[in-house]
Structure formats: C-alpha cells, structure tokens
mmCIF file of C-alpha atoms in Angstrom:
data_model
loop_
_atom_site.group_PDB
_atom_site.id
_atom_site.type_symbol
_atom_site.label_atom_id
_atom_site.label_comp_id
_atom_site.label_asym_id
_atom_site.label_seq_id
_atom_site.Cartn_x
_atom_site.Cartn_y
_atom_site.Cartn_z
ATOM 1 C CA UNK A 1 94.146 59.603 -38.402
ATOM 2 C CA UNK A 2 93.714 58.019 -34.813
ATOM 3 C CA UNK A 3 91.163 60.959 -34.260
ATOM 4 C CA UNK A 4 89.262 60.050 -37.079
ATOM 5 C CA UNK A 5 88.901 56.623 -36.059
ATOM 6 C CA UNK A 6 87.514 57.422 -32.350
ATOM 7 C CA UNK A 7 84.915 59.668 -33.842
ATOM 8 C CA UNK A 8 84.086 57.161 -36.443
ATOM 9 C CA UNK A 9 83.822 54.957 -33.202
ATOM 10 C CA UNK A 10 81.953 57.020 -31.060
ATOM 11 C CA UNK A 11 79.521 57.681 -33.823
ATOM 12 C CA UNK A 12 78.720 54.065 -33.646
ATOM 13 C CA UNK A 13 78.057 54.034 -30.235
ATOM 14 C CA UNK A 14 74.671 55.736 -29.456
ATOM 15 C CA UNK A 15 72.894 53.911 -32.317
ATOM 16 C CA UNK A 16 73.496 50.665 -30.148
ATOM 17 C CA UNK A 17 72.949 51.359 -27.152
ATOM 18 C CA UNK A 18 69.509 52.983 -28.117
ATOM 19 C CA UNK A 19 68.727 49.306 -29.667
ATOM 20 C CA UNK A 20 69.496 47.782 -26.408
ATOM 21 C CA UNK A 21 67.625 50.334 -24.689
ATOM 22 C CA UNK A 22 64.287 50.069 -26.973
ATOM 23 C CA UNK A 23 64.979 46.261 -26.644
ATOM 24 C CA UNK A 24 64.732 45.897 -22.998
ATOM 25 C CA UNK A 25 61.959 48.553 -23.065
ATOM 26 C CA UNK A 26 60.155 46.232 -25.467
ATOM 27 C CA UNK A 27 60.420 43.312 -23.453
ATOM 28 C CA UNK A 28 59.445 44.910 -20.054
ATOM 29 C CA UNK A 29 56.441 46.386 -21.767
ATOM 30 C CA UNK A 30 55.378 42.452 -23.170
ATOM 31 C CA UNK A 31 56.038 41.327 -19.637
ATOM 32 C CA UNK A 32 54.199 44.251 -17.828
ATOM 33 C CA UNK A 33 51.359 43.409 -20.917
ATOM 34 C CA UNK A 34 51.106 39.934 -19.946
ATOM 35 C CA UNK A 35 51.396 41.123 -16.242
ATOM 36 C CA UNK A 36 47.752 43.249 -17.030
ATOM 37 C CA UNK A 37 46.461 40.634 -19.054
ATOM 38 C CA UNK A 38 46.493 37.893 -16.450
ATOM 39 C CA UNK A 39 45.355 40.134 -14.079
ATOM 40 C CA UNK A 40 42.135 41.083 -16.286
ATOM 41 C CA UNK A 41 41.827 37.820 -17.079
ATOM 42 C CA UNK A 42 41.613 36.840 -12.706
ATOM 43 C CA UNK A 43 39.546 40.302 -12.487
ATOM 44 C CA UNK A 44 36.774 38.833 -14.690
ATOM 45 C CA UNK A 45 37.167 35.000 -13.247
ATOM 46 C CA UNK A 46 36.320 36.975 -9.551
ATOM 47 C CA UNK A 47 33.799 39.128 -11.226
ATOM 48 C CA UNK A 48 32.148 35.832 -12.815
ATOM 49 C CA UNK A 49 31.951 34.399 -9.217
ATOM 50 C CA UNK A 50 30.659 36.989 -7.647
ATOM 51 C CA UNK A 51 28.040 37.034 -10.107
ATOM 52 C CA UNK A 52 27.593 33.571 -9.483
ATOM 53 C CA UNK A 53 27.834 33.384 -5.584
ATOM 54 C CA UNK A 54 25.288 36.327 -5.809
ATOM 55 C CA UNK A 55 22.746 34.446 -8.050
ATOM 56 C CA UNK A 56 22.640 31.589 -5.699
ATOM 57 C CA UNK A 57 22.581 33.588 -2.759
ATOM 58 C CA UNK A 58 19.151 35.176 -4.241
ATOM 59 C CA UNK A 59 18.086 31.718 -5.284
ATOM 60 C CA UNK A 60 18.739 30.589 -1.502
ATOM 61 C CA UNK A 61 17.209 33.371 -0.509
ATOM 62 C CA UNK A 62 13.798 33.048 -2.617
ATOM 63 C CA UNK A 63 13.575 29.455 -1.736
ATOM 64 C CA UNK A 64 13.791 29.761 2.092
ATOM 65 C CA UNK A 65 11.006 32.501 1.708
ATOM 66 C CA UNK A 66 9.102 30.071 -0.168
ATOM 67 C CA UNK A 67 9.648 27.625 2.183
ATOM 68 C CA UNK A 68 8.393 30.140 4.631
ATOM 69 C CA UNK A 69 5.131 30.933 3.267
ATOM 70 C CA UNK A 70 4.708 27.620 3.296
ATOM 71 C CA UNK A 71 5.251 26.635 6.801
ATOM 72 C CA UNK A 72 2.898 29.888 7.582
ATOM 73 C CA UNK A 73 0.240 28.450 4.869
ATOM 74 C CA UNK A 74 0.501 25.327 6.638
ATOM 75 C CA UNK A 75 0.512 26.317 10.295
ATOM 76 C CA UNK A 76 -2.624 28.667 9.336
ATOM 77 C CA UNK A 77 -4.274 25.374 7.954
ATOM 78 C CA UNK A 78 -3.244 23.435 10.969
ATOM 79 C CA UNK A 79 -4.784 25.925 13.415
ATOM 80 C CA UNK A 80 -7.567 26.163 11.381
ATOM 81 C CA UNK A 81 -8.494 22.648 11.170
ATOM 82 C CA UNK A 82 -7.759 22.647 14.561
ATOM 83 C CA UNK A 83 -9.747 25.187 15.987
ATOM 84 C CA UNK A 84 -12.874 23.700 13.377
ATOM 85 C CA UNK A 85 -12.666 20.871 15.609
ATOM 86 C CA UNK A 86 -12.411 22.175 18.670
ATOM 87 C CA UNK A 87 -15.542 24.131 17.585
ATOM 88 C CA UNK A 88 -17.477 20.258 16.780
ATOM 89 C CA UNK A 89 -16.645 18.901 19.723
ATOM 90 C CA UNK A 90 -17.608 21.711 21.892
ATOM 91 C CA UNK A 91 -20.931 21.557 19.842
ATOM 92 C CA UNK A 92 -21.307 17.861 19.970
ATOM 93 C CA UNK A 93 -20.104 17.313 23.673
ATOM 94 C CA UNK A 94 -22.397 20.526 25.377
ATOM 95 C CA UNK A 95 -25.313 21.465 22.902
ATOM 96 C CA UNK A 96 -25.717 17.662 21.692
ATOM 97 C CA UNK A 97 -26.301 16.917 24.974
ATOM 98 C CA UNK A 98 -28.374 19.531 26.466
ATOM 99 C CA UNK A 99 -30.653 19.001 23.216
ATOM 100 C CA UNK A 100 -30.248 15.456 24.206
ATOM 101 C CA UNK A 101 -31.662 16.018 27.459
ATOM 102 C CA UNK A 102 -34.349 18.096 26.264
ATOM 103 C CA UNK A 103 -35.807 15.757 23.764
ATOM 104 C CA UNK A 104 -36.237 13.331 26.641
ATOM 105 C CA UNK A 105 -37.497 15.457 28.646
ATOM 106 C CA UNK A 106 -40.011 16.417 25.948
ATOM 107 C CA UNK A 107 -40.607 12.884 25.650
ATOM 108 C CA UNK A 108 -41.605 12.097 28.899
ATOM 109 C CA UNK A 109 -43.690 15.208 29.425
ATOM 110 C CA UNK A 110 -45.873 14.097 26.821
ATOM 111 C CA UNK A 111 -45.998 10.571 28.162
ATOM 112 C CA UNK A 112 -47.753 12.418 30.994
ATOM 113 C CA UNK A 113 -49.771 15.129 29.589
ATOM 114 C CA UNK A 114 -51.767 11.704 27.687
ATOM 115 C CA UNK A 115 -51.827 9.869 30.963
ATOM 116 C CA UNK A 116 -53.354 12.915 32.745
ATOM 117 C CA UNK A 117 -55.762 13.545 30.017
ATOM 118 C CA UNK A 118 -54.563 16.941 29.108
ATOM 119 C CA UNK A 119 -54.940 16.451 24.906
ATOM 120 C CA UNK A 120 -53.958 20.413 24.836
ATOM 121 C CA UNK A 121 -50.765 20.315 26.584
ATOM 122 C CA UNK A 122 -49.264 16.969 25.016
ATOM 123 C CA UNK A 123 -49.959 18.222 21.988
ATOM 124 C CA UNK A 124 -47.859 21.360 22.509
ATOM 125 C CA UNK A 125 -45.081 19.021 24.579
ATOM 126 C CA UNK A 126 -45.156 17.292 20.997
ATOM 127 C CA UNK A 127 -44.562 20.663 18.685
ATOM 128 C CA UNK A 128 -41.627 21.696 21.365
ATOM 129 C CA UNK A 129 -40.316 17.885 20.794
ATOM 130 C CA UNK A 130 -40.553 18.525 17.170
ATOM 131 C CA UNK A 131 -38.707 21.475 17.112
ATOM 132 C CA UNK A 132 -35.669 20.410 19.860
ATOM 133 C CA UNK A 133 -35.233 17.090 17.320
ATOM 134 C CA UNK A 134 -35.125 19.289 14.290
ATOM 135 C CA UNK A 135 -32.656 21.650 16.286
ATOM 136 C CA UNK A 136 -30.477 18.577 16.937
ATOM 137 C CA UNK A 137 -30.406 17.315 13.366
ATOM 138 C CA UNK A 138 -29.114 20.942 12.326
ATOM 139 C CA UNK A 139 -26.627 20.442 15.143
ATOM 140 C CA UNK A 140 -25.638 17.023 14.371
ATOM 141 C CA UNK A 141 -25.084 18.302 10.629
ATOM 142 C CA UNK A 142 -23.251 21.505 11.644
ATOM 143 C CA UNK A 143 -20.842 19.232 13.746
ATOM 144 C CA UNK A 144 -20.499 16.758 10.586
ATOM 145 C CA UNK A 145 -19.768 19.397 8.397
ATOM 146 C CA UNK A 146 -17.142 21.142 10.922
ATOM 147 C CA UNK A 147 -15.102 17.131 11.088
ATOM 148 C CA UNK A 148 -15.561 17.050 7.558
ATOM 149 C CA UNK A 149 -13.762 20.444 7.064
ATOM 150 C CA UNK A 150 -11.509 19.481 9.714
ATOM 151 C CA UNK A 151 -9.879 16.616 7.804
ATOM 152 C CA UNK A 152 -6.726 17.622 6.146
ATOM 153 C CA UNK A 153 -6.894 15.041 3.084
ATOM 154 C CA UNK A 154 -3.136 15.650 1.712
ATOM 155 C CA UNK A 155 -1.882 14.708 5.856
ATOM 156 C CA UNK A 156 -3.975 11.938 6.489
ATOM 157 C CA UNK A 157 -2.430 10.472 3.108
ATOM 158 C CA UNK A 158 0.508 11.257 3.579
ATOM 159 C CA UNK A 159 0.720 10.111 7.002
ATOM 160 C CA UNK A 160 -0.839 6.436 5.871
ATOM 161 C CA UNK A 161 1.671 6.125 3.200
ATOM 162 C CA UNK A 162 4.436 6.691 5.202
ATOM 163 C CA UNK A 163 3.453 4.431 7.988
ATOM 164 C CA UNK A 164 5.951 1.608 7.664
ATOM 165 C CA UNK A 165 8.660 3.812 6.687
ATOM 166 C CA UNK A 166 11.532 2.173 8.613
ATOM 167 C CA UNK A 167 10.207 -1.369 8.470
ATOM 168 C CA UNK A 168 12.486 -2.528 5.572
ATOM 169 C CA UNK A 169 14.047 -1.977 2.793
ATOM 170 C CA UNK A 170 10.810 -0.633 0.933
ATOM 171 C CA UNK A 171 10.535 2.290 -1.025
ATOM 172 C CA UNK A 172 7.204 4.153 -1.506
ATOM 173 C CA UNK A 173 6.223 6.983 -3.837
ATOM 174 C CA UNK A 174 3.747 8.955 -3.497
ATOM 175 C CA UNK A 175 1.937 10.892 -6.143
ATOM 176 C CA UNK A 176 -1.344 12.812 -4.354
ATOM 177 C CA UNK A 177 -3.746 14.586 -7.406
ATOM 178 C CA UNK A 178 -5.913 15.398 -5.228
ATOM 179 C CA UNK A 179 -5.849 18.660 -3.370
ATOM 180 C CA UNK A 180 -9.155 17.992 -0.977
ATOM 181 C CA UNK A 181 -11.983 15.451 -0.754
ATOM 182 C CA UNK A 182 -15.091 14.112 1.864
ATOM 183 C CA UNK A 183 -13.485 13.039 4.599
ATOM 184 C CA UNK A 184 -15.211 9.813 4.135
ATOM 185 C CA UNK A 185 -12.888 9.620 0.909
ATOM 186 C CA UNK A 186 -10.142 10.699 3.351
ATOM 187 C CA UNK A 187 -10.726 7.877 5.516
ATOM 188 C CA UNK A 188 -11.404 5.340 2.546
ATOM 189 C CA UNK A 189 -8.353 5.595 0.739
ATOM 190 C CA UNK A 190 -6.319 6.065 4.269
ATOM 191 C CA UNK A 191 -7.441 2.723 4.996
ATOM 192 C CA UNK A 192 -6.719 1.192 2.027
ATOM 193 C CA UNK A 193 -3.358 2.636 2.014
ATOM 194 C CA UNK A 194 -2.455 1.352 4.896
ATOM 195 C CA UNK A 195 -3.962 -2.166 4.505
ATOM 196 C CA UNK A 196 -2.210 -3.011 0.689
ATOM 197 C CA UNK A 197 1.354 -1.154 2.443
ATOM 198 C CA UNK A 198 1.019 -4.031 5.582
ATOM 199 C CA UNK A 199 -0.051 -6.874 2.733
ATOM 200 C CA UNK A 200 2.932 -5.829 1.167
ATOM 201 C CA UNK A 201 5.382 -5.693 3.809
ATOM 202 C CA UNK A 202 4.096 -9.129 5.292
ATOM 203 C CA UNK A 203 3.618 -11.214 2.600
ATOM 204 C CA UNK A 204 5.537 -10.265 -0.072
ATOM 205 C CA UNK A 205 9.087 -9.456 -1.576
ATOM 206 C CA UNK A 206 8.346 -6.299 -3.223
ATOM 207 C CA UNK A 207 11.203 -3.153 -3.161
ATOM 208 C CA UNK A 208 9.463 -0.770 -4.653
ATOM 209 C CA UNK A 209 5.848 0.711 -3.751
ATOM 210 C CA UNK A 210 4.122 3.547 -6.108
ATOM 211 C CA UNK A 211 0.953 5.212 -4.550
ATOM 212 C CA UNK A 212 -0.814 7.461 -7.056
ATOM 213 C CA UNK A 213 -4.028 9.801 -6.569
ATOM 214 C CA UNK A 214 -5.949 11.295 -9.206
ATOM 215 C CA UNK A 215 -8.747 13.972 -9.108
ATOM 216 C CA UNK A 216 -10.898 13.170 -12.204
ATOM 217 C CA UNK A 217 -14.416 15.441 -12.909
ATOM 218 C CA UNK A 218 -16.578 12.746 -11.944
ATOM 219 C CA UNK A 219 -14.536 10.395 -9.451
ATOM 220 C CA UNK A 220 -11.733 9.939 -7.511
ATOM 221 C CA UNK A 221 -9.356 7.252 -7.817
ATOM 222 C CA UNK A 222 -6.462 5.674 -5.771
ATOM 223 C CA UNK A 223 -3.788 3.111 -6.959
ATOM 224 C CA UNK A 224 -1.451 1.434 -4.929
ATOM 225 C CA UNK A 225 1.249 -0.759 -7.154
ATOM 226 C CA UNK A 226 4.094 -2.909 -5.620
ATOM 227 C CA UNK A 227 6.409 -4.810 -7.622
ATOM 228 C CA UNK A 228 7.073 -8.101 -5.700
ATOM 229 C CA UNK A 229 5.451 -11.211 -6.037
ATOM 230 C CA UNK A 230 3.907 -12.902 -2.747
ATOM 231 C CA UNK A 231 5.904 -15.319 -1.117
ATOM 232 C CA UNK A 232 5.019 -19.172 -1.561
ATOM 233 C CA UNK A 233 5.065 -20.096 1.914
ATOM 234 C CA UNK A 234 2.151 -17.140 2.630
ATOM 235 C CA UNK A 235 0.255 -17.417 -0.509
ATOM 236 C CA UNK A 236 -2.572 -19.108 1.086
ATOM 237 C CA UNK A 237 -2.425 -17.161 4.797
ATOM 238 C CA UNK A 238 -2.656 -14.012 2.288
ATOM 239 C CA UNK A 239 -5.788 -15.473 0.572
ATOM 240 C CA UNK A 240 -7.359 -16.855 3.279
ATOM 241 C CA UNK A 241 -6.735 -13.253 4.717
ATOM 242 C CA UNK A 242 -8.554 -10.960 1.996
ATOM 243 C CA UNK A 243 -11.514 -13.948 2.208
ATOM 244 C CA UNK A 244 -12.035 -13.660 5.465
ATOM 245 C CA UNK A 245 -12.291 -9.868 6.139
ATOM 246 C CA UNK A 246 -12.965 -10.501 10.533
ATOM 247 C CA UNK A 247 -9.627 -12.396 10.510
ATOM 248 C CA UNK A 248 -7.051 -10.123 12.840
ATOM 249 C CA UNK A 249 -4.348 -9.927 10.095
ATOM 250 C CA UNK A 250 -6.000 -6.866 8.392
ATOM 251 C CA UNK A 251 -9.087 -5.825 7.067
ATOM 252 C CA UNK A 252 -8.592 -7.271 4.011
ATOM 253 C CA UNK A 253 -10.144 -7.196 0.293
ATOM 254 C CA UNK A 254 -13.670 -7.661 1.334
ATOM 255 C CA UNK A 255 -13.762 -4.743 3.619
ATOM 256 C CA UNK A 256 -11.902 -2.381 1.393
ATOM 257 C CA UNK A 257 -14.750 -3.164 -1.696
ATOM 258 C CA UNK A 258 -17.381 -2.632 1.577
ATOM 259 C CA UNK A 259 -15.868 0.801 2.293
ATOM 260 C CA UNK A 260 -15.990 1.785 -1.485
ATOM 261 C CA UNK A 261 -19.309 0.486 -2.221
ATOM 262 C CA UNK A 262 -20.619 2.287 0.611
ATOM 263 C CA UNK A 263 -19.244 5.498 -0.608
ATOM 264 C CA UNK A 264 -21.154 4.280 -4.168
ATOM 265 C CA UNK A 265 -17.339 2.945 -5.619
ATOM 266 C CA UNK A 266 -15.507 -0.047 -6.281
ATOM 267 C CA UNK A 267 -12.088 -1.839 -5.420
ATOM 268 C CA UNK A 268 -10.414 -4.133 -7.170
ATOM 269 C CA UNK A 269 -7.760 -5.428 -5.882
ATOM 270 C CA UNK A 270 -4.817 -8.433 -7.557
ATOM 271 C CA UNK A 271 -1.987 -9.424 -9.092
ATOM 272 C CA UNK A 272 -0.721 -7.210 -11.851
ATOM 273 C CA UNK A 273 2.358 -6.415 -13.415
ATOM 274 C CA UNK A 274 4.000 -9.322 -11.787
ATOM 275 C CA UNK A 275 3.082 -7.627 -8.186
ATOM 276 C CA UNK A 276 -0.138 -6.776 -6.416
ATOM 277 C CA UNK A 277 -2.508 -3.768 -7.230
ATOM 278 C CA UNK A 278 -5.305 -1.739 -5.158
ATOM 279 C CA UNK A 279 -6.952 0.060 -7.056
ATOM 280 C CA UNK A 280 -10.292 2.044 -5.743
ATOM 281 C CA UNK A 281 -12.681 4.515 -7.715
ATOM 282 C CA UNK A 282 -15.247 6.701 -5.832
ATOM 283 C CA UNK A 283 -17.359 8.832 -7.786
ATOM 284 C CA UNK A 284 -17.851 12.475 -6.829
ATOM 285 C CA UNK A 285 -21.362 13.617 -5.694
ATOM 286 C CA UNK A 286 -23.655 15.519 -7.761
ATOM 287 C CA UNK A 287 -23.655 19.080 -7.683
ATOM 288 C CA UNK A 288 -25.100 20.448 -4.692
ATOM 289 C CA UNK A 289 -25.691 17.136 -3.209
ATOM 290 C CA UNK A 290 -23.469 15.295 -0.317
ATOM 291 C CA UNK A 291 -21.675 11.818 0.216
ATOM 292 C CA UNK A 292 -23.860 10.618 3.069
ATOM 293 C CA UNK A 293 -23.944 7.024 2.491
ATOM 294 C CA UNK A 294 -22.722 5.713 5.930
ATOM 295 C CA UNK A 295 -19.098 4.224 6.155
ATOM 296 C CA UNK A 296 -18.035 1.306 7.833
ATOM 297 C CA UNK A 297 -17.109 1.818 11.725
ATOM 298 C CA UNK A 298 -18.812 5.596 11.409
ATOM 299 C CA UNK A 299 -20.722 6.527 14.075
#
C-alpha cells in the first residue's frame, strides 16, 4: 500500500515541475521580447536621426555652396566693375588729354595758317581739328559708357539705405526690384535715399522705415515710407528745409524733384499714412535711345 502511494506521488511530480519550467520559460521569453522590442524601437529612433542629421548636413552643405557661388558671382562682378573703371579713367586721364592737347594745338595752328595767309593749310589744320574733336566725343562717350557699366545699382542702394544703421533705434527694410539701371538712376534714387533716411532720423519719431524698388516696363520707381510723425518743435526747421533746397541741412524736396525732372521724372514727396513718403518715378528710355539729360552736380 505505502508503495502505491509513492508512485501515485511520484507520478504527480513531473507534470509540475514541467509547468514551472514552461512558466519561467514563458516569462523569460516576454522579458527577452520586450528586451528586442525596446531595442528595435531605439534602433529605429537612431536610424530616424541619422536620417535626419544627414538631411541637414546636405542642406548645410548645399547652402554654403550656394553661398559660395555667390561670393564668386559677386567678387567676379566686383573685379569687373572694377577693372571697367580702371579702364575709364585710364581713358579719360591719358587719351582725354592728349586729344585735349591736340585739339588746341589744332586750334592754334589754324589761328596761324589765316594770319599767314596760307587758305590751303588752315583749311586742312581745320579737317584734322574736326576729326581729333569727333575722336574725343567717341572717347568721352566710351568713358561714359564704361562709369555707367561700372555702377553696381543693387550696392550703391544698398549701401545708401543702410547708412544710418547704428544711429538709433530705426529699423529699415529694404525691398530692391530692380536688378540694374543708368547710373544716373543709380545716383538719383541713392540720393534720395539718403536724404528722406537723414529727414527721418532728424526730425522725426518714426521706428520703422520701408524702402521699396520696383522695375516696371516703362519706369522705375522708388518709395521710401516711415511711420513717425515729425516732431512739433522741428516742424517748421523741416519745412523751411525742403523750401530752401541751398540750406546746409540737406538737399531737400526741391532738389530731389530737380534730380528727377532732369532724368524726365517726378518726386513727390509728404505726409502719408500718418508718416512721411518719397516717392520718385523715372521713366525708362526708349528703345535704343539713352538717358542723357544732364544730372545735377554731373560733370
């Protein structure tokens, strides 16, 4: 009977212990599961950041060689304009003169030829006059046409409307339309940049300065906008500055409507929009003509 019982007993046995066993196996299996998963799961949050580190390493990478070809654009340009006016003044400074020289020479030799009687030789002293003055007009014109060229409209713009950076609290913004122009226009809108930025600066409490260019089929057009009104106390020193353009203040209003009608445009300049406006217009030259209307203080 007592054998009977420990073989009933060890019968029982095996069946659980393999329980346990399949138990413990289950739950090292979950854990080393879980183990996996969390390590997929850190795989593919590295993998992800690679991915990203790598995008914005080629985005870095294609901005600093855009930034590159345009430094080398712009040095090119630089040395370009450069060298163009190098080129004028060599032109203007050694052939100008010598052509200069001969003309007056020329001159004078004909002075004599009709004093001496010789009808013959002053009238060829006149043809070789002829020619040396139509030689120096093709000069002169070459040597425009190289300082022309050699203005670099987007940095003479940008230069005036950053000129009294660092003189307060102002803010300017600057949107430039146009890609190239005369350098008359160049000069023109410089100037009258520079004038309504000083205006503004002096005599009024503006925070906020927008400075917009636009390239139009027929014209070109410049708008300078600040958003302060002028102060009380300097209402009438501002006035009595824009009427009187020779005062030593500024050019003022008069000149800048001088400088646009010479280049066949307008100016009007104001209050608007509770602050002050410049706003000039020059109209493009016809096709296959030339600005040549002469500018104030050109020479």
């Amino acid at each position: 009977m007592t054998i009977v019982i420990f073989r009933s007993i060890d019968s029982h046995v095996p069946s659980d212990l393999s329980i346990v066993i399949l138990m413990v196996l289950q739950t090292v299996l979950g854990f080393a599961a879980g183990l996996l998963c969390a390590r997929c799961a850190n795989l593919a949050r590295e993998v992800r950041r690679l991915q990203d580190s790598r995008r914005d390493q080629i985005r870095r990478l294609r901005s600093q060689i855009a930034e590159n070809d345009e430094d080398r654009a712009l040095a090119v340009r630089t040395a370009t304009l450069a060298e163009r006016t190098r080129i004028a003044r060599e032109i203007h400074d050694n052939v100008g003169h010598m052509l200069t020289r001969a003309i007056m020479q020329t001159e004078a030799a004909h002075v004599v030829a009709q004093v001496a009687g010789q009808e013959q030789s002053a009238q060829r002293f006149c043809e070789i006059h002829d020619t040396v003055s139509e030689a120096m007009t093709l000069v002169r014109k070459a040597v425009h046409d190289l300082k022309d060229e050699g203005t670099d409209f987007a940095s003479q713009i940008e230069t005036a409307a950053h000129g009294m950076d660092g003189a307060g609290p102002l803010r300017v913004r600057l949107v430039n339309g146009i890609d190239s122009a005369p350098a008359a226009v160049s000069r023109c809108f410089a100037t009258a940049i520079r004038e309504a930025l000083n205006n503004t600066v002096k005599h009024s409490q503006a925070r906020n300065v927008s400075i917009t260019l636009r390239d139009f089929p027929a014209l070109w057009q410049l708008c300078v906008q600040d958003d302060g009104t002028v102060r009380r106390s300097s209402a009438e020193a501002v006035a009595m500055q824009f009427i009187r353009p020779n005062d030593s203040t500024g050019i003022g209003i008069s000149d800048i409507e001088e400088r646009a009608r010479a280049l066949g445009g307008s100016a009007i300049c104001g209050p608007y929009h509770e602050g002050w406006r410049v706003f000039v217009s020059i109209p493009k030259p016809a096709s296959g003509s030339e600005t040549t209307q002469p500018e104030k203080g050109a020479h």
